[in-house]
mmCIF file of C-alpha atoms in Angstrom:
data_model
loop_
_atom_site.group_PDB
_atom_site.id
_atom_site.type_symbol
_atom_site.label_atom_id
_atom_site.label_comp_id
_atom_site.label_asym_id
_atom_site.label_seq_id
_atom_site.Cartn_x
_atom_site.Cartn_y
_atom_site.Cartn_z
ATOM 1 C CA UNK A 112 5.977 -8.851 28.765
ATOM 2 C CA UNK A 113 4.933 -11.343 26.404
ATOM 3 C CA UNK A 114 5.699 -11.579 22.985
ATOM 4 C CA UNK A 115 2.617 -11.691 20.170
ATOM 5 C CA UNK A 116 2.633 -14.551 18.377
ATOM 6 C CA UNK A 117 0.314 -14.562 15.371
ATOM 7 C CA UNK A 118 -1.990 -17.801 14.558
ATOM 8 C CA UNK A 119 -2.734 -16.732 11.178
ATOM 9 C CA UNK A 120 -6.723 -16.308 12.614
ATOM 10 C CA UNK A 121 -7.083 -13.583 10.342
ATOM 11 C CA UNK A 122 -8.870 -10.620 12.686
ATOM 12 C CA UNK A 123 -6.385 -8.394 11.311
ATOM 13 C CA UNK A 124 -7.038 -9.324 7.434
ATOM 14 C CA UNK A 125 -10.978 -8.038 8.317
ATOM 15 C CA UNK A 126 -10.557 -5.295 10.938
ATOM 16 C CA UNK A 127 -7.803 -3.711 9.079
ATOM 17 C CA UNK A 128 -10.062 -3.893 6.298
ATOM 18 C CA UNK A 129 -9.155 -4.184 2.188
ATOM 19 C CA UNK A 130 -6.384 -1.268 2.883
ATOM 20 C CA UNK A 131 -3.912 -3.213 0.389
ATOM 21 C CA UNK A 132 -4.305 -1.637 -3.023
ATOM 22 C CA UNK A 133 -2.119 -3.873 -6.077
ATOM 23 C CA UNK A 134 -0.991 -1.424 -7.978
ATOM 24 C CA UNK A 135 0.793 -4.131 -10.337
ATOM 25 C CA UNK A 136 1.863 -7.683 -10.887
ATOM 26 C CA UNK A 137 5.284 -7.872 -11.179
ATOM 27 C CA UNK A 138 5.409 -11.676 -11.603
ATOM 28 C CA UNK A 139 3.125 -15.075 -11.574
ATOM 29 C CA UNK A 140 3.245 -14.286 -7.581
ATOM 30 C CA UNK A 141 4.952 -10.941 -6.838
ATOM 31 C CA UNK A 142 2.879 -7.712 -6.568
ATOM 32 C CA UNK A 143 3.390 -3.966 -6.207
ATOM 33 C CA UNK A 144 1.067 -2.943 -3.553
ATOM 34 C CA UNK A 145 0.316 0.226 -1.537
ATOM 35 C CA UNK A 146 -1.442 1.290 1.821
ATOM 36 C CA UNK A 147 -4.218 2.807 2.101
ATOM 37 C CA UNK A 148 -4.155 3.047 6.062
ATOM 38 C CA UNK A 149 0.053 4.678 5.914
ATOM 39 C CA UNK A 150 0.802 5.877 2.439
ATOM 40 C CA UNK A 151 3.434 2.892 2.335
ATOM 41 C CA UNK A 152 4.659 0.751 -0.854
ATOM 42 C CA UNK A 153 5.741 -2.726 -0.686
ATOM 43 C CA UNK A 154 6.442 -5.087 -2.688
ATOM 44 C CA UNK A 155 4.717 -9.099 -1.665
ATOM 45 C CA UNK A 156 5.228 -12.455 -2.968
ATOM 46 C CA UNK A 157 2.106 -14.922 -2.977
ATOM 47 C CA UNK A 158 2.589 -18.189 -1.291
ATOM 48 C CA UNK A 159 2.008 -20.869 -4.451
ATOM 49 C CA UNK A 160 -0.673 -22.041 -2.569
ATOM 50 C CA UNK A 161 -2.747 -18.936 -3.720
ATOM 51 C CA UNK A 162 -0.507 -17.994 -6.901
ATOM 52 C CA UNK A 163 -3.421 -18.689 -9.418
ATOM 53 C CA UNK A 164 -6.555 -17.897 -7.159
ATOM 54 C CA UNK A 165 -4.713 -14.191 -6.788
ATOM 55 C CA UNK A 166 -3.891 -13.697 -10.664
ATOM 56 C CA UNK A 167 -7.333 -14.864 -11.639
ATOM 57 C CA UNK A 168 -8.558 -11.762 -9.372
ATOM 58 C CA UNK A 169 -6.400 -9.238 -10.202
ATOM 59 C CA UNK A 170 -6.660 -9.780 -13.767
ATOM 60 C CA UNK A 171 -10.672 -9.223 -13.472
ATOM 61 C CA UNK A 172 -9.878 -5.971 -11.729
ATOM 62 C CA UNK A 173 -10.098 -7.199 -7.754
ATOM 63 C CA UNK A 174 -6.848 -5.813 -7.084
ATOM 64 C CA UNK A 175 -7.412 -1.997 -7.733
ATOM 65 C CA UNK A 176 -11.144 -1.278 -7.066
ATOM 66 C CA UNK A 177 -12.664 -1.503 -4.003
ATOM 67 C CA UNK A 178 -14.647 -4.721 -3.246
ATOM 68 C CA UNK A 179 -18.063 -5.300 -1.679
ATOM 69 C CA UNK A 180 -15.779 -8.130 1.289
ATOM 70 C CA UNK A 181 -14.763 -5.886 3.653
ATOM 71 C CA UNK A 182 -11.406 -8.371 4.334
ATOM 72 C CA UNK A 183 -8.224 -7.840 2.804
ATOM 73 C CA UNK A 184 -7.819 -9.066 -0.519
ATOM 74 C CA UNK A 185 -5.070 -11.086 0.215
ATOM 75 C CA UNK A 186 -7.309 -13.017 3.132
ATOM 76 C CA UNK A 187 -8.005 -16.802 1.584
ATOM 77 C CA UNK A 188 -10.090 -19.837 2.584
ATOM 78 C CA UNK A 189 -7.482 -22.943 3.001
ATOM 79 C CA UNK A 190 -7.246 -25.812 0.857
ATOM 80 C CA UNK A 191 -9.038 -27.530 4.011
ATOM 81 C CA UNK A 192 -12.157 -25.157 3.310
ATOM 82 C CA UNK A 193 -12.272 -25.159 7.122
ATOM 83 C CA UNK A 194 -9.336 -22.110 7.393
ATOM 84 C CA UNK A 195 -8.178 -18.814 6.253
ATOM 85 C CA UNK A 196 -4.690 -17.888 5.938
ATOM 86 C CA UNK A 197 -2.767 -14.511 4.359
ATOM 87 C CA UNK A 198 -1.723 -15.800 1.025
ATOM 88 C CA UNK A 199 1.069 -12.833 1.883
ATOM 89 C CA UNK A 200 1.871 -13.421 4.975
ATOM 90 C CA UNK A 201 5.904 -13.623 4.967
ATOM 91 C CA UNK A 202 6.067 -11.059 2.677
ATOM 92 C CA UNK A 203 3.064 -8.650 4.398
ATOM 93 C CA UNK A 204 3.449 -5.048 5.388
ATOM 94 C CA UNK A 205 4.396 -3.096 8.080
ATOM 95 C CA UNK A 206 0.814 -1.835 8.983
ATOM 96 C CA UNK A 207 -0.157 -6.114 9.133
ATOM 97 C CA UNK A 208 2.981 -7.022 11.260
ATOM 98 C CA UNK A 209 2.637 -5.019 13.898
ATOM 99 C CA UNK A 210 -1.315 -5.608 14.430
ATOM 100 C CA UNK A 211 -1.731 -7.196 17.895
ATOM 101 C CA UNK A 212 -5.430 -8.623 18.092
ATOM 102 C CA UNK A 213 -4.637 -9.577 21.652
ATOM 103 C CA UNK A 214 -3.191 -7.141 23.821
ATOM 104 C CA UNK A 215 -2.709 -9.288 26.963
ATOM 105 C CA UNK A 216 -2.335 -12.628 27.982
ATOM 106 C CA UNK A 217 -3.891 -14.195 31.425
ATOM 107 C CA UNK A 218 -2.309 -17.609 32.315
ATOM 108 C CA UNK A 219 -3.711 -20.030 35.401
ATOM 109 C CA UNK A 220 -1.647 -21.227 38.257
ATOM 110 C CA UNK A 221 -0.423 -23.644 35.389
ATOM 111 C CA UNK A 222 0.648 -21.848 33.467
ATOM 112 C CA UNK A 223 -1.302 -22.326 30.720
ATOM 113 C CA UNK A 224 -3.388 -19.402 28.873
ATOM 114 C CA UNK A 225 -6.798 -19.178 29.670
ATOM 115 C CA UNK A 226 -7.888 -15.509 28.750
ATOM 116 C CA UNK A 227 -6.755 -12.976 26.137
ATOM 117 C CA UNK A 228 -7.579 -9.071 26.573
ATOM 118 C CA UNK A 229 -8.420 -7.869 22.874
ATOM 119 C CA UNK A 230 -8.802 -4.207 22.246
ATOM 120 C CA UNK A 231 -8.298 -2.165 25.170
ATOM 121 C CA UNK A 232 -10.665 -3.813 27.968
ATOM 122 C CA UNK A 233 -12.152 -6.759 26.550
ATOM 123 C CA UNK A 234 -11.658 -10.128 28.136
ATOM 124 C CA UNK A 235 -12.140 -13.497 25.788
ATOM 125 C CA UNK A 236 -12.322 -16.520 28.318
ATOM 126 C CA UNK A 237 -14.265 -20.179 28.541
ATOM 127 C CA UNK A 238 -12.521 -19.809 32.664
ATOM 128 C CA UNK A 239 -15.938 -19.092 34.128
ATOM 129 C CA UNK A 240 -13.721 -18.316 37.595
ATOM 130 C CA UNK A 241 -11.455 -15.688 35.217
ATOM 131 C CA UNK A 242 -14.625 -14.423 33.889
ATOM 132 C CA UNK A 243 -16.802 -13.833 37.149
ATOM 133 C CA UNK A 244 -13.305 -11.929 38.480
ATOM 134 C CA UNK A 245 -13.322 -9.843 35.441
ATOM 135 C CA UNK A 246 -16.380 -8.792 35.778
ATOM 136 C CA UNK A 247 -16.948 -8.047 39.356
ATOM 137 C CA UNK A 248 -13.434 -6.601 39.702
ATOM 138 C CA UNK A 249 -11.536 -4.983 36.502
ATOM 139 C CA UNK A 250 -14.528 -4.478 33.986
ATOM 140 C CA UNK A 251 -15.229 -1.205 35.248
ATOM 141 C CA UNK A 252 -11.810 -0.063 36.100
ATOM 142 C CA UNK A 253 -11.277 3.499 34.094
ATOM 143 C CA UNK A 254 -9.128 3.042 31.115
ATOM 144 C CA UNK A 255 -7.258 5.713 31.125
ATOM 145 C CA UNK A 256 -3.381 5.202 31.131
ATOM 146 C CA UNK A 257 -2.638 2.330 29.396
ATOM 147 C CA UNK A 258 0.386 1.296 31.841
ATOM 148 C CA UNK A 259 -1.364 2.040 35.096
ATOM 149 C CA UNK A 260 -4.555 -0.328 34.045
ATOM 150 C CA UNK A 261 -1.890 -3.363 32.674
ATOM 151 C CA UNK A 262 -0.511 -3.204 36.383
ATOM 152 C CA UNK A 263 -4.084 -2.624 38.618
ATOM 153 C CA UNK A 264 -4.778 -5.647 36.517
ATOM 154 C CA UNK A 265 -1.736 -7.750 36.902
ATOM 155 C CA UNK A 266 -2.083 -6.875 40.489
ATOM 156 C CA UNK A 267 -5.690 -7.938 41.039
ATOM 157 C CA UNK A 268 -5.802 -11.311 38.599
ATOM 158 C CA UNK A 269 -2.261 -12.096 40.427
ATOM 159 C CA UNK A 270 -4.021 -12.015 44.297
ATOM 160 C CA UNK A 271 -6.492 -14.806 42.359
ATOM 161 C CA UNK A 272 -3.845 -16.586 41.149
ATOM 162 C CA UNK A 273 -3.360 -15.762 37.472
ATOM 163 C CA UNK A 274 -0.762 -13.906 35.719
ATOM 164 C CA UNK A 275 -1.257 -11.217 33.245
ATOM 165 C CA UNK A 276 1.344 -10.630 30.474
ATOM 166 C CA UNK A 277 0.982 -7.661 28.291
ATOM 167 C CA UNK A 278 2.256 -8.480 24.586
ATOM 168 C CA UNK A 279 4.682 -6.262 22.710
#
């Protein structure tokens, strides 16, 4: 198994949706927030990056109505304009942390990654070779049992020469 590690992308911050309600600001960057997808409360700090940018919004109401940007509230462009980041993200919930927007990993004979399985079946690739084996070969393989498709797949992308590593 591989271990997820997070690029700050920000998939999560849009398919989870804006589930983080602020229920109140307990300081110029923490916030009392709730859940909408587990009930939860938590507590988050804003990086200072995004201190004022997040108190501007919450005091014109962003942070307890919903808004018409389906993204988390917390999601933010960079200073770079070219970026987003979570202006939470040390300090993020549960429900955030343990989002996996990659479920597998598919390295060449190099070792280096060339393919990432997202949701349950879909493979994101520029390895044309990866690609045409995916789709002749595991596309249509039933779904099923989660553990018995990782290892048909392992199997089959390790007689090409790749290796698959789920993520935990």
């Amino acid at each position: 198994m591989a271990a997820f590690e997070c690029d700050r992308c920000g998939r999560c911050c849009v398919s989870l949706g804006a589930h983080i309600i602020i229920e109140r600001q307990l300081s110029d960057r923490d916030y009392y927030c709730s859940s909408r997808i587990d009930n939860t409360h938590f507590s988050v700090a804003v990086e200072p990056a995004f201190r004022d940018e997040i108190a501007d919004a919450y005091e014109s109401g962003f942070g307890n109505v919903q808004s018409e940007n389906p993204a988390c509230r917390f999601l933010r462009r960079n200073p770079d304009g070219n970026t987003t980041s979570c202006a939470i993200y040390a300090t993020r919930p549960k429900v955030c942390r343990d989002f996996r927007c990659y479920r597998m990993l598919i390295r060449n004979q190099e070792g280096v990654v060339c393919g990432r399985v997202v949701g349950k079946t879909t493979l994101k690739t520029t390895d044309s070779l990866l690609e045409n084996l995916w789709n002749e070969r595991i596309a249509s393989l039933p779904y099923g049992n989660g553990t018995a498709w990782n290892e048909t797949v392992q199997k089959i992308l390790a007689g090409s020469g790749y290796r698959a590593d789920p993520v935990e």
